[in-house]
Coordinates of N, CA and C in Angstrom, one line a residue:
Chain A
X230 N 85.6 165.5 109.7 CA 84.3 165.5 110.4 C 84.2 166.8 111.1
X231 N 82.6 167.0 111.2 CA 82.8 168.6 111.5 C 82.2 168.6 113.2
X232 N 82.6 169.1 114.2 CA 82.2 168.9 115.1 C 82.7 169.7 116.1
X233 N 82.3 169.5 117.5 CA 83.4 170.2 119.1 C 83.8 169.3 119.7
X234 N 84.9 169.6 120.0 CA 85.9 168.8 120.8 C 86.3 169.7 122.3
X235 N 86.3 168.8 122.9 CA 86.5 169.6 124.2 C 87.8 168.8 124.9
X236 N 88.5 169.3 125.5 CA 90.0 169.0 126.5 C 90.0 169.5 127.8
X237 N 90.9 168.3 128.6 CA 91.0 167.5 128.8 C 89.3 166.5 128.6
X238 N 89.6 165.3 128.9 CA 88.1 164.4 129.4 C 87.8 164.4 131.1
X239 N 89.6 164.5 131.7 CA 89.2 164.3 132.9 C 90.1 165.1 133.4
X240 N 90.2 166.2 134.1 CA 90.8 167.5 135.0 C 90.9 167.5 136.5
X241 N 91.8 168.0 137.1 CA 91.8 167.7 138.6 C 92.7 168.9 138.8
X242 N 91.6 169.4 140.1 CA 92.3 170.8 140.3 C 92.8 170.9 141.6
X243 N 93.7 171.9 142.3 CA 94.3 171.7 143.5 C 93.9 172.7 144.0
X244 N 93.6 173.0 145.4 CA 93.1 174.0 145.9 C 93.9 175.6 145.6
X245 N 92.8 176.3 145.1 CA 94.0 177.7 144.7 C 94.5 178.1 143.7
X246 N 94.1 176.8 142.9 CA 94.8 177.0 141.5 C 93.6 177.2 140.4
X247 N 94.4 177.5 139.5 CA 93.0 178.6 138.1 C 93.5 177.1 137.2
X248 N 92.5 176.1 136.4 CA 92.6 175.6 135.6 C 92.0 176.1 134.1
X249 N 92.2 175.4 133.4 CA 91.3 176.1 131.7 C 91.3 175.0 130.9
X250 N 89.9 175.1 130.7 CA 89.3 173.8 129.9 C 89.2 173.8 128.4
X251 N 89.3 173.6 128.0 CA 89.7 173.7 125.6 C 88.1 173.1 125.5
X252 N 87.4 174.4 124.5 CA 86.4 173.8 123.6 C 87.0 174.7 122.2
X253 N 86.9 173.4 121.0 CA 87.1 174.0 119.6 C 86.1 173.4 119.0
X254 N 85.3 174.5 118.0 CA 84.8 174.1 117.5 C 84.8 174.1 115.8
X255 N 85.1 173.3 114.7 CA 84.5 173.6 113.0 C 83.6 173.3 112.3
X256 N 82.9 173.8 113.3 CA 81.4 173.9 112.4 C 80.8 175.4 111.6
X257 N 82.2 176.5 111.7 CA 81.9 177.3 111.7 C 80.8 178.1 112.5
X258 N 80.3 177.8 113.5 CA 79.5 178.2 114.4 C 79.8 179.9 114.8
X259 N 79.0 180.7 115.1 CA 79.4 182.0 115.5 C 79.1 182.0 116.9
X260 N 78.1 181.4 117.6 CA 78.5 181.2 118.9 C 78.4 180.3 119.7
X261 N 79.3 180.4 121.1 CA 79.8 179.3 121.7 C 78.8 179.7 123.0
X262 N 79.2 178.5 123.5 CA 78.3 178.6 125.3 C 79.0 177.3 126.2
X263 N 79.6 178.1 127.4 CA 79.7 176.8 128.5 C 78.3 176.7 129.6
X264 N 78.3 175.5 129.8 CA 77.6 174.9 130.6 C 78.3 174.4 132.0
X265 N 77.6 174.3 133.3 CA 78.1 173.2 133.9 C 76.9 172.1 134.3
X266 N 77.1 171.3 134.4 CA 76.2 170.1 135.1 C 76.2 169.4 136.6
X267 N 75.6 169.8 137.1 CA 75.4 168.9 138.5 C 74.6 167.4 138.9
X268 N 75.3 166.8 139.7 CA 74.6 165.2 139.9 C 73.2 165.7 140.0
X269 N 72.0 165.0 139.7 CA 70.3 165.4 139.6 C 70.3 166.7 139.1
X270 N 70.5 167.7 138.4 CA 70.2 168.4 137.3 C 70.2 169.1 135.7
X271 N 69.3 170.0 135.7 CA 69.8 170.2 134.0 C 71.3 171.3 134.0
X272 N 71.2 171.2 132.9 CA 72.8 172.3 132.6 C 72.4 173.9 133.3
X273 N 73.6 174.2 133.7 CA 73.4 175.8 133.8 C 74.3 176.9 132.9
X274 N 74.1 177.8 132.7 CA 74.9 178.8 131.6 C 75.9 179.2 132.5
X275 N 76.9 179.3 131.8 CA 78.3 180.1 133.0 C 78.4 181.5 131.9
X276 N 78.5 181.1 130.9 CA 79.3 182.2 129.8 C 78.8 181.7 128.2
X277 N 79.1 182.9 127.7 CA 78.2 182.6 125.9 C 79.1 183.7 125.4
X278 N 79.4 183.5 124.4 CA 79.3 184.3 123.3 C 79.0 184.2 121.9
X279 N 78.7 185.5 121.3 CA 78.4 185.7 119.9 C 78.6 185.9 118.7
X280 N 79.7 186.2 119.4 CA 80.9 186.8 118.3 C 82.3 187.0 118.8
X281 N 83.4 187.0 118.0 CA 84.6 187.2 118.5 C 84.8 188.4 119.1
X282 N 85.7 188.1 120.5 CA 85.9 189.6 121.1 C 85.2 190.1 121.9
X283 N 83.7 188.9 122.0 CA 82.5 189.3 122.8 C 82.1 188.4 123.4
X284 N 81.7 188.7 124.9 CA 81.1 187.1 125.2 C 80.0 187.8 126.9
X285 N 79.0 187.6 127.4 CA 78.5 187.6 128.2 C 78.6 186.4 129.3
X286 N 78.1 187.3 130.5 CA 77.5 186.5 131.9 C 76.2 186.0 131.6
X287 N 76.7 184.4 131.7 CA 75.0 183.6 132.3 C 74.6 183.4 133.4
X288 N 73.7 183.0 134.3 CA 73.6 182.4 135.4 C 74.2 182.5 136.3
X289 N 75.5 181.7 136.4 CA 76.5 181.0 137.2 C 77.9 181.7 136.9
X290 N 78.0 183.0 136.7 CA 79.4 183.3 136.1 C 80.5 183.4 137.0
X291 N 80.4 183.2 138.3 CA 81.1 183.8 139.1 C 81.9 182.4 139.3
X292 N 83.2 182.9 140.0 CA 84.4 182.2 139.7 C 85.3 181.5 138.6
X293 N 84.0 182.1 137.0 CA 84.8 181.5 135.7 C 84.6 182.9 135.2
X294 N 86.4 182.4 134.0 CA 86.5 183.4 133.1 C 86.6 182.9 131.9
X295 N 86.3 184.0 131.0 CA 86.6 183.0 129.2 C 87.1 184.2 128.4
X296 N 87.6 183.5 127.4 CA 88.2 184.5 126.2 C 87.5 184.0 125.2
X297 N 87.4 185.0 123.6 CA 87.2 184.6 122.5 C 87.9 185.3 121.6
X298 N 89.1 185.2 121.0 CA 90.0 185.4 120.6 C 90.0 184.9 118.6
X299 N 89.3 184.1 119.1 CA 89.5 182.8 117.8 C 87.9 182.3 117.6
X300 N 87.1 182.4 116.3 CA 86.0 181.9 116.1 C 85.9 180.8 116.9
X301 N 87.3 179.5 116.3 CA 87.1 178.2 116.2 C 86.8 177.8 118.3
X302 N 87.4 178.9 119.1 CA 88.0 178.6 120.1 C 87.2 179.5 121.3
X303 N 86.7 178.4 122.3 CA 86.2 179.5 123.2 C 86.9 178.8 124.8
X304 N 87.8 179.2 125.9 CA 88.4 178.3 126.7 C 87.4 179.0 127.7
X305 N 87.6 177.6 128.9 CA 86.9 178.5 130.0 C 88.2 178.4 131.6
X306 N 87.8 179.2 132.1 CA 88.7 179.0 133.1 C 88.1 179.1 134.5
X307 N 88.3 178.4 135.0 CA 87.8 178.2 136.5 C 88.7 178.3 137.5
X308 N 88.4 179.7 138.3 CA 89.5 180.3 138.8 C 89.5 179.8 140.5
X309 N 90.2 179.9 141.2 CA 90.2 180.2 142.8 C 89.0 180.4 143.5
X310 N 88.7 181.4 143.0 CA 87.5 181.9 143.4 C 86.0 180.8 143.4
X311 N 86.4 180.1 142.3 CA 84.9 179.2 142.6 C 85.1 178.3 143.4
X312 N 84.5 178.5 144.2 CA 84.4 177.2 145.5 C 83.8 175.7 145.5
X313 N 82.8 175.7 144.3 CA 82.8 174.4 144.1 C 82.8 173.9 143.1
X314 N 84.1 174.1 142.6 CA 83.8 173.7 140.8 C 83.8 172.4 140.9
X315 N 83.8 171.7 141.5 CA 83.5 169.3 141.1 C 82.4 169.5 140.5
X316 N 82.5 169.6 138.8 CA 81.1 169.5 137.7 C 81.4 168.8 136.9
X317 N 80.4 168.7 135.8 CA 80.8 168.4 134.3 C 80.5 169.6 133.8
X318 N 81.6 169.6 132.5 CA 81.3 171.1 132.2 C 81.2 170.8 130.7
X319 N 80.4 171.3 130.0 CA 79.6 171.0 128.7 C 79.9 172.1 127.9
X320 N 80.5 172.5 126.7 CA 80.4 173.8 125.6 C 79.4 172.9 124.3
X321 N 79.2 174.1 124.1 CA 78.4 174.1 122.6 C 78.7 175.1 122.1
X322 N 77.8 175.1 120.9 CA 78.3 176.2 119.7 C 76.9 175.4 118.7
X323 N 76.5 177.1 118.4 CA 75.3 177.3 117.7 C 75.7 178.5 116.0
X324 N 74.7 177.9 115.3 CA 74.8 179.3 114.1 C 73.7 180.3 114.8
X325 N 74.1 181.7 114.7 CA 73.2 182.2 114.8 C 71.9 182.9 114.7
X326 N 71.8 182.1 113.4 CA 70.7 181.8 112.6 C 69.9 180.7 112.6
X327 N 70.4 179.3 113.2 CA 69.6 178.3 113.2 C 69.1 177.7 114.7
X328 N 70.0 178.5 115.9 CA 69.8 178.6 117.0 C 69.6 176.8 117.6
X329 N 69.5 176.0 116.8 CA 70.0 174.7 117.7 C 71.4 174.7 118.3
X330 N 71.7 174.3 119.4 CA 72.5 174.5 119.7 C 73.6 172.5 120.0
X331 N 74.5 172.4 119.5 CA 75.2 171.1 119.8 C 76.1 171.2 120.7
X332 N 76.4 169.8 120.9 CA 77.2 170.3 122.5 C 78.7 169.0 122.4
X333 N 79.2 169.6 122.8 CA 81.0 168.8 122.7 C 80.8 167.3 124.0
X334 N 81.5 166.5 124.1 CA 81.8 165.8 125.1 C 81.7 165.6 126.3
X335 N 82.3 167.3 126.7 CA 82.4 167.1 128.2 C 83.9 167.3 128.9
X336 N 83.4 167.9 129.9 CA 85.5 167.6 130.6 C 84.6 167.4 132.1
X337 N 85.5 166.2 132.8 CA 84.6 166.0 134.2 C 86.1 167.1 135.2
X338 N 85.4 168.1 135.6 CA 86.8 168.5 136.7 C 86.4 168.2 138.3
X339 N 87.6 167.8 139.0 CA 87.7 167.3 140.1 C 88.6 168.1 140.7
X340 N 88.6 168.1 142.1 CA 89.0 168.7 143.0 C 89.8 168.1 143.8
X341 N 91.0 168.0 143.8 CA 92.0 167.0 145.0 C 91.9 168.0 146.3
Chain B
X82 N 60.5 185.1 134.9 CA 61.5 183.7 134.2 C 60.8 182.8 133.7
X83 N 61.4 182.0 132.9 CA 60.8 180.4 131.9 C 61.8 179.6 132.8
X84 N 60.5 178.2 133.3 CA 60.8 177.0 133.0 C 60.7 175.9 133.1
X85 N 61.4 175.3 133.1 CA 61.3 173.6 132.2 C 61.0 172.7 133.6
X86 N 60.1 171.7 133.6 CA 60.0 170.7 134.7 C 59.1 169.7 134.0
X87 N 60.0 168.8 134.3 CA 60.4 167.0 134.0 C 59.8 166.4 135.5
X88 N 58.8 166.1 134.9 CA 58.4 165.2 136.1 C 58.3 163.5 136.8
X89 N 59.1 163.1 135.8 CA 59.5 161.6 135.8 C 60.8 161.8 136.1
X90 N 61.3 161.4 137.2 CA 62.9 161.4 137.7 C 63.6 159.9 136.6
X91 N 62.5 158.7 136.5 CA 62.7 157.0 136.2 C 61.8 157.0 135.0
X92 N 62.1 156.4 134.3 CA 61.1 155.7 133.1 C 61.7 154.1 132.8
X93 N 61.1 153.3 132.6 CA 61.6 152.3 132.1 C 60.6 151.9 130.9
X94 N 61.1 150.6 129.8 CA 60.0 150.3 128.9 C 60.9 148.9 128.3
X95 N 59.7 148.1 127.9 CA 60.2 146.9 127.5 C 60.9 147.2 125.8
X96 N 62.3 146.4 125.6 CA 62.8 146.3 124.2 C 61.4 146.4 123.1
X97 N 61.5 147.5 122.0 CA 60.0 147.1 121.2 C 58.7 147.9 121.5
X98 N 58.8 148.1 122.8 CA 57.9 148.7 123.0 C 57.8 150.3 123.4
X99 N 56.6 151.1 123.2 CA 56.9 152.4 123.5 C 56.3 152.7 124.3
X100 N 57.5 154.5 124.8 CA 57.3 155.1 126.1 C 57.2 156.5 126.1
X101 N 56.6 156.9 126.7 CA 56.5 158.5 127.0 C 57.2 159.3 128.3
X102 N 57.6 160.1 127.2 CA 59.0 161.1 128.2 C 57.6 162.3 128.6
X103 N 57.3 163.2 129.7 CA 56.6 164.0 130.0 C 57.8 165.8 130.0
X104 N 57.1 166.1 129.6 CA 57.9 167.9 130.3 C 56.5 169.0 130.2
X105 N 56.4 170.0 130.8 CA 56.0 171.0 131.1 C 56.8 172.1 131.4
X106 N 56.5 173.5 130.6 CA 57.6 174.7 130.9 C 56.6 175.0 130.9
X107 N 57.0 176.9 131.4 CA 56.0 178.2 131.9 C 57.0 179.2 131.3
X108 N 56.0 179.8 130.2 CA 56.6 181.2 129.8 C 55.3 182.1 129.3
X109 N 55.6 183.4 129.2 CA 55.0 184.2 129.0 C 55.1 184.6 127.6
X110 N 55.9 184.0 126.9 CA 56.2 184.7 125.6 C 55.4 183.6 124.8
X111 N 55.2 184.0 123.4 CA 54.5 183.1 122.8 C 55.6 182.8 121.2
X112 N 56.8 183.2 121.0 CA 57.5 182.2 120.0 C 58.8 181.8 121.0
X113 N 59.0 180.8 120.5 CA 60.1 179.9 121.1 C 60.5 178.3 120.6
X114 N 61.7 177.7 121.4 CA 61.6 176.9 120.6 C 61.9 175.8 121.6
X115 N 61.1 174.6 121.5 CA 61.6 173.6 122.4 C 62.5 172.4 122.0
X116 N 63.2 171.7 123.0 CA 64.5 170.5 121.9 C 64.0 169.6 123.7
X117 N 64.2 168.3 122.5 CA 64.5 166.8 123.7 C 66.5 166.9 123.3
X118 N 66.8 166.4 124.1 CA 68.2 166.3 124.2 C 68.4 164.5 125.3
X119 N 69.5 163.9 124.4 CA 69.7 163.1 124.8 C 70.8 162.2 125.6
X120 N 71.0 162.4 126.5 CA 72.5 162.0 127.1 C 72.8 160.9 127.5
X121 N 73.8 159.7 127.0 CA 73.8 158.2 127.2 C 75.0 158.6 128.4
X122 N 75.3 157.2 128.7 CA 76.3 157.1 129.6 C 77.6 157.7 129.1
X123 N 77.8 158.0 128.0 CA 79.4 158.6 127.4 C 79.1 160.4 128.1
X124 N 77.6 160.6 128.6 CA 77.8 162.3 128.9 C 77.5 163.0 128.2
X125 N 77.9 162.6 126.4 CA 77.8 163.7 125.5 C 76.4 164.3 125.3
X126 N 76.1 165.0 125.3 CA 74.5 165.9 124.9 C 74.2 165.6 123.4
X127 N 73.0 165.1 123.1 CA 72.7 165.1 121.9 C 71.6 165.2 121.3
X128 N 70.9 166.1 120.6 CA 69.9 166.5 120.0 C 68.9 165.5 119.3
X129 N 67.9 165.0 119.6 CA 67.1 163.9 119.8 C 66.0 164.7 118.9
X130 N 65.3 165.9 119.0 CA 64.1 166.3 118.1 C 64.3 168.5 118.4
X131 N 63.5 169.0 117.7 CA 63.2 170.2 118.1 C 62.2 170.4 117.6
X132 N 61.4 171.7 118.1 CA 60.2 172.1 118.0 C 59.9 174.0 117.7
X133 N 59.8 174.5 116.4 CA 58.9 175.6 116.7 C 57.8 175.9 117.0
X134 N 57.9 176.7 118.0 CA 56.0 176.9 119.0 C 55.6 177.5 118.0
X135 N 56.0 178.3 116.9 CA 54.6 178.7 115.9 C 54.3 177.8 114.8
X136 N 54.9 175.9 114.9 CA 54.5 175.1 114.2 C 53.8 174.2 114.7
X137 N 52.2 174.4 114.1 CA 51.4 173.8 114.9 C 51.6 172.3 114.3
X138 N 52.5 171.7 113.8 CA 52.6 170.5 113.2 C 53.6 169.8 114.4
X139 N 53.3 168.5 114.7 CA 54.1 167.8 116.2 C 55.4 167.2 114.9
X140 N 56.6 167.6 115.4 CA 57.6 167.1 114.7 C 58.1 165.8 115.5
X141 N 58.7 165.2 114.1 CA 58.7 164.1 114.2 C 60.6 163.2 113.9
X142 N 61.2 162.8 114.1 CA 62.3 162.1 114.0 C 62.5 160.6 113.6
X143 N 62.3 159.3 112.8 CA 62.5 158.3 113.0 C 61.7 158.2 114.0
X144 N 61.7 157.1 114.8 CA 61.2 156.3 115.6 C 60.6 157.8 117.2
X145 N 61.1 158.7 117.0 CA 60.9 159.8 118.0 C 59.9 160.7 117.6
X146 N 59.0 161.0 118.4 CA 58.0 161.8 117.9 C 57.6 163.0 119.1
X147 N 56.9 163.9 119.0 CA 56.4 164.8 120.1 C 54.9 164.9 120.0
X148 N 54.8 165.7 121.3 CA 53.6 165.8 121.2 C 53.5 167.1 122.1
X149 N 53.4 167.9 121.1 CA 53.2 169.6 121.7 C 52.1 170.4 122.0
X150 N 51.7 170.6 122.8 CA 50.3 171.3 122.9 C 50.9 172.3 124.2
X151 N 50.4 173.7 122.8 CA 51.0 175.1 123.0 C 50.2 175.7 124.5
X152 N 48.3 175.8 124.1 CA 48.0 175.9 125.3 C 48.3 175.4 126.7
X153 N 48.4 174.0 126.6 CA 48.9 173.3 128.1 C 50.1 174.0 128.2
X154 N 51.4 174.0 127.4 CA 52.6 174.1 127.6 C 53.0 172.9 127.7
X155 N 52.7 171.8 127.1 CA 53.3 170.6 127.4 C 53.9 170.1 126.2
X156 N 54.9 169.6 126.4 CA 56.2 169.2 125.2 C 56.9 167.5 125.5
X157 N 55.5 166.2 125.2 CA 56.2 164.9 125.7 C 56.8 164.4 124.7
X158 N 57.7 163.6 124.6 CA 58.8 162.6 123.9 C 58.0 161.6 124.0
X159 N 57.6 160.8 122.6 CA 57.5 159.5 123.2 C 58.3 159.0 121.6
X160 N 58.9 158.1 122.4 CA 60.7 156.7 121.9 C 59.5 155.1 121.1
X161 N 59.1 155.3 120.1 CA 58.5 154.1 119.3 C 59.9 152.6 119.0
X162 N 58.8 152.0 119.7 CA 59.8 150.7 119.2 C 61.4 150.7 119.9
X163 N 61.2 151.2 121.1 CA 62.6 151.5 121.7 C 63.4 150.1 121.7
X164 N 65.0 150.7 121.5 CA 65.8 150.2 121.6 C 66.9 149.9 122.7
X165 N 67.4 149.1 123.0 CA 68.9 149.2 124.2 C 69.3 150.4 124.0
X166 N 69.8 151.4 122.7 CA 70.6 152.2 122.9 C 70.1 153.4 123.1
X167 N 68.4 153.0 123.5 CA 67.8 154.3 123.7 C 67.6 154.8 125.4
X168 N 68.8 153.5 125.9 CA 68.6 153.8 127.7 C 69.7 155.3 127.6
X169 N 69.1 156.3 128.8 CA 70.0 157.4 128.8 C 69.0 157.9 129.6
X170 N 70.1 159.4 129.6 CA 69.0 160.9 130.3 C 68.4 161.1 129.5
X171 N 67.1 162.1 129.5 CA 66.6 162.8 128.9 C 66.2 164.1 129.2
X172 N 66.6 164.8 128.4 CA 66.7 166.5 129.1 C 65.8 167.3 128.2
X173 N 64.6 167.6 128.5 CA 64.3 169.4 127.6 C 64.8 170.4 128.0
X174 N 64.6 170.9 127.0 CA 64.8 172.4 127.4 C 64.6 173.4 126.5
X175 N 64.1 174.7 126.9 CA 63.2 175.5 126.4 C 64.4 176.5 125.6
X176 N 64.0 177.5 124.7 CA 65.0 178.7 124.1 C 64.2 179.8 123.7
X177 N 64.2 181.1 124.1 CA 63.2 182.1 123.9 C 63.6 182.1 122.5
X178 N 62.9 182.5 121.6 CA 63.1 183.4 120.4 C 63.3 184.7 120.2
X179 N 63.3 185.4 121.5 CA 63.7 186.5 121.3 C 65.0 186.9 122.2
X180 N 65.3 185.9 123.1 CA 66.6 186.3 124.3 C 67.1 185.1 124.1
X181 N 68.1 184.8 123.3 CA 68.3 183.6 122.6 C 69.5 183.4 123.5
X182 N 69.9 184.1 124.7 CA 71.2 183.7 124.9 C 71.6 182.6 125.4
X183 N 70.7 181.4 125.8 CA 70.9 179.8 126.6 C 69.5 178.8 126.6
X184 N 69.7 177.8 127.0 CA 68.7 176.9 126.7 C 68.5 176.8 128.0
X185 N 67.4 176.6 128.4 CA 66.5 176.4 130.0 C 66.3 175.0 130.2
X186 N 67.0 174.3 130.7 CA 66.6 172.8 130.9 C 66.1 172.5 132.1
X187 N 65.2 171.3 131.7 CA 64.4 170.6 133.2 C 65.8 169.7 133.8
X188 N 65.1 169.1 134.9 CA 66.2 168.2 135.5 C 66.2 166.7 135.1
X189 N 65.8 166.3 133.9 CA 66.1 165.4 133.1 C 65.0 164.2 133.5
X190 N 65.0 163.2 132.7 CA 64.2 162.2 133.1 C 65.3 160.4 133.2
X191 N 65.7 159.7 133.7 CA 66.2 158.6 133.1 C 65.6 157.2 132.6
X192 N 66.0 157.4 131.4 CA 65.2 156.1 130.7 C 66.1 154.9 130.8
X193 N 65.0 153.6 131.0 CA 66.0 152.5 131.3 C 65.4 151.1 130.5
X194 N 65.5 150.5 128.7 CA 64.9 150.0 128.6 C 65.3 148.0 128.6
X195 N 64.6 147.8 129.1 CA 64.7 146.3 129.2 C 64.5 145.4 128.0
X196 N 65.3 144.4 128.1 CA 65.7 143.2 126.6 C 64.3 142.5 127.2

């Protein structure tokens, strides 16, 4: 079945520490995008990319990093620096040609 | 900037019966593309209908239909013959055609429908 899968479902981070969240996708998709979600509103962009090797700032980039190393694989990492990461954090992956975009599961991260 | 605003925070509707989702965006550009997106209690995001602004034809899904009118800028959902499994969020959101890099979503609506 062709789809995104995203890891963990549920994450807990400790003050200070850099966690990293798994989106894979085989849909052959060329690009990926994280999202995060807040209680009462829509998604926000953190990071996208296009292509392997390449990836842009959205919106909200600060305190996350990402790599794209691997078509299938885009991770996101939420470092120290973000101060309030307690989100849901949402990837997708789009062709770049059909520009709908689908979206994985979800990872809820928490803050101890 | 473009954007999306959802002006029903609640919706409810009887099992059977149908309801209308509302959205309005603001943009200056004239191709684009709008999507309902649908989020149940599992969280996952799921693509419910889309829309090309240069198709003057209101697209349609099973039981899901739109109703797009380019001048207003208004892009409503309305759910025919809704079902229990059609309680959830509902989220638009806009995509330029030319700066394709993210989708612009409103702050969702929640639908809640009654047996």
């Amino acid at each position: 079945d062709g789809g995104i899968t995203q890891s963990p479902k549920y994450l807990f981070r400790k003050e200070g520490q850099n966690v990293t969240l798994s989106c894979e996708q085989n849909l052959n998709h060329d690009a990926m995008y994280w999202y995060r979600q807040d209680p009462g509103q829509g998604l926000r962009l953190i990071y996208y990319s296009q292509i392997v090797n390449d990836f842009q700032k959205g919106d909200i980039a600060e305190g996350y990093s990402v790599s794209r190393e691997k078509k299938e694989s885009f991770p996101l990492t939420v470092t120290s620096a973000q101060k309030n990461p307690t989100a849901f954090y949402l990837c997708a992956s789009s062709d770049l040609i059909g520009e709908t975009q689908y979206f994985g599961p979800g990872t809820r991260l928490l803050v101890l | 900037a473009q954007t999306v605003t959802q002006s029903q925070p609640e919706m409810s509707v009887q099992e059977a019966e149908t309801v209308t989702l509302s959205c309005t965006y603001d943009t200056s550009e004239s191709d684009y593309y709008l999507f309902w997106y649908k989020q149940p209690p599992s969280r996952q995001m799921i693509l419910v209908i889309r829309q090309e602004a240069y198709k003057q034809q209101n697209a349609t899904e099973n039981r899901f239909s739109v109703n797009f009118q380019k001048a207003a800028k208004s892009f409503s959902l309305k759910i025919s013959d809704s079902q229990l499994g059609d309680a959830a969020m509902y989220f638009c959101a806009y995509r330029s055609a030319y700066n394709t890099d993210k989708l612009i979503f409103g702050t969702g609506t929640r639908l809640q429908v009654f047996p």
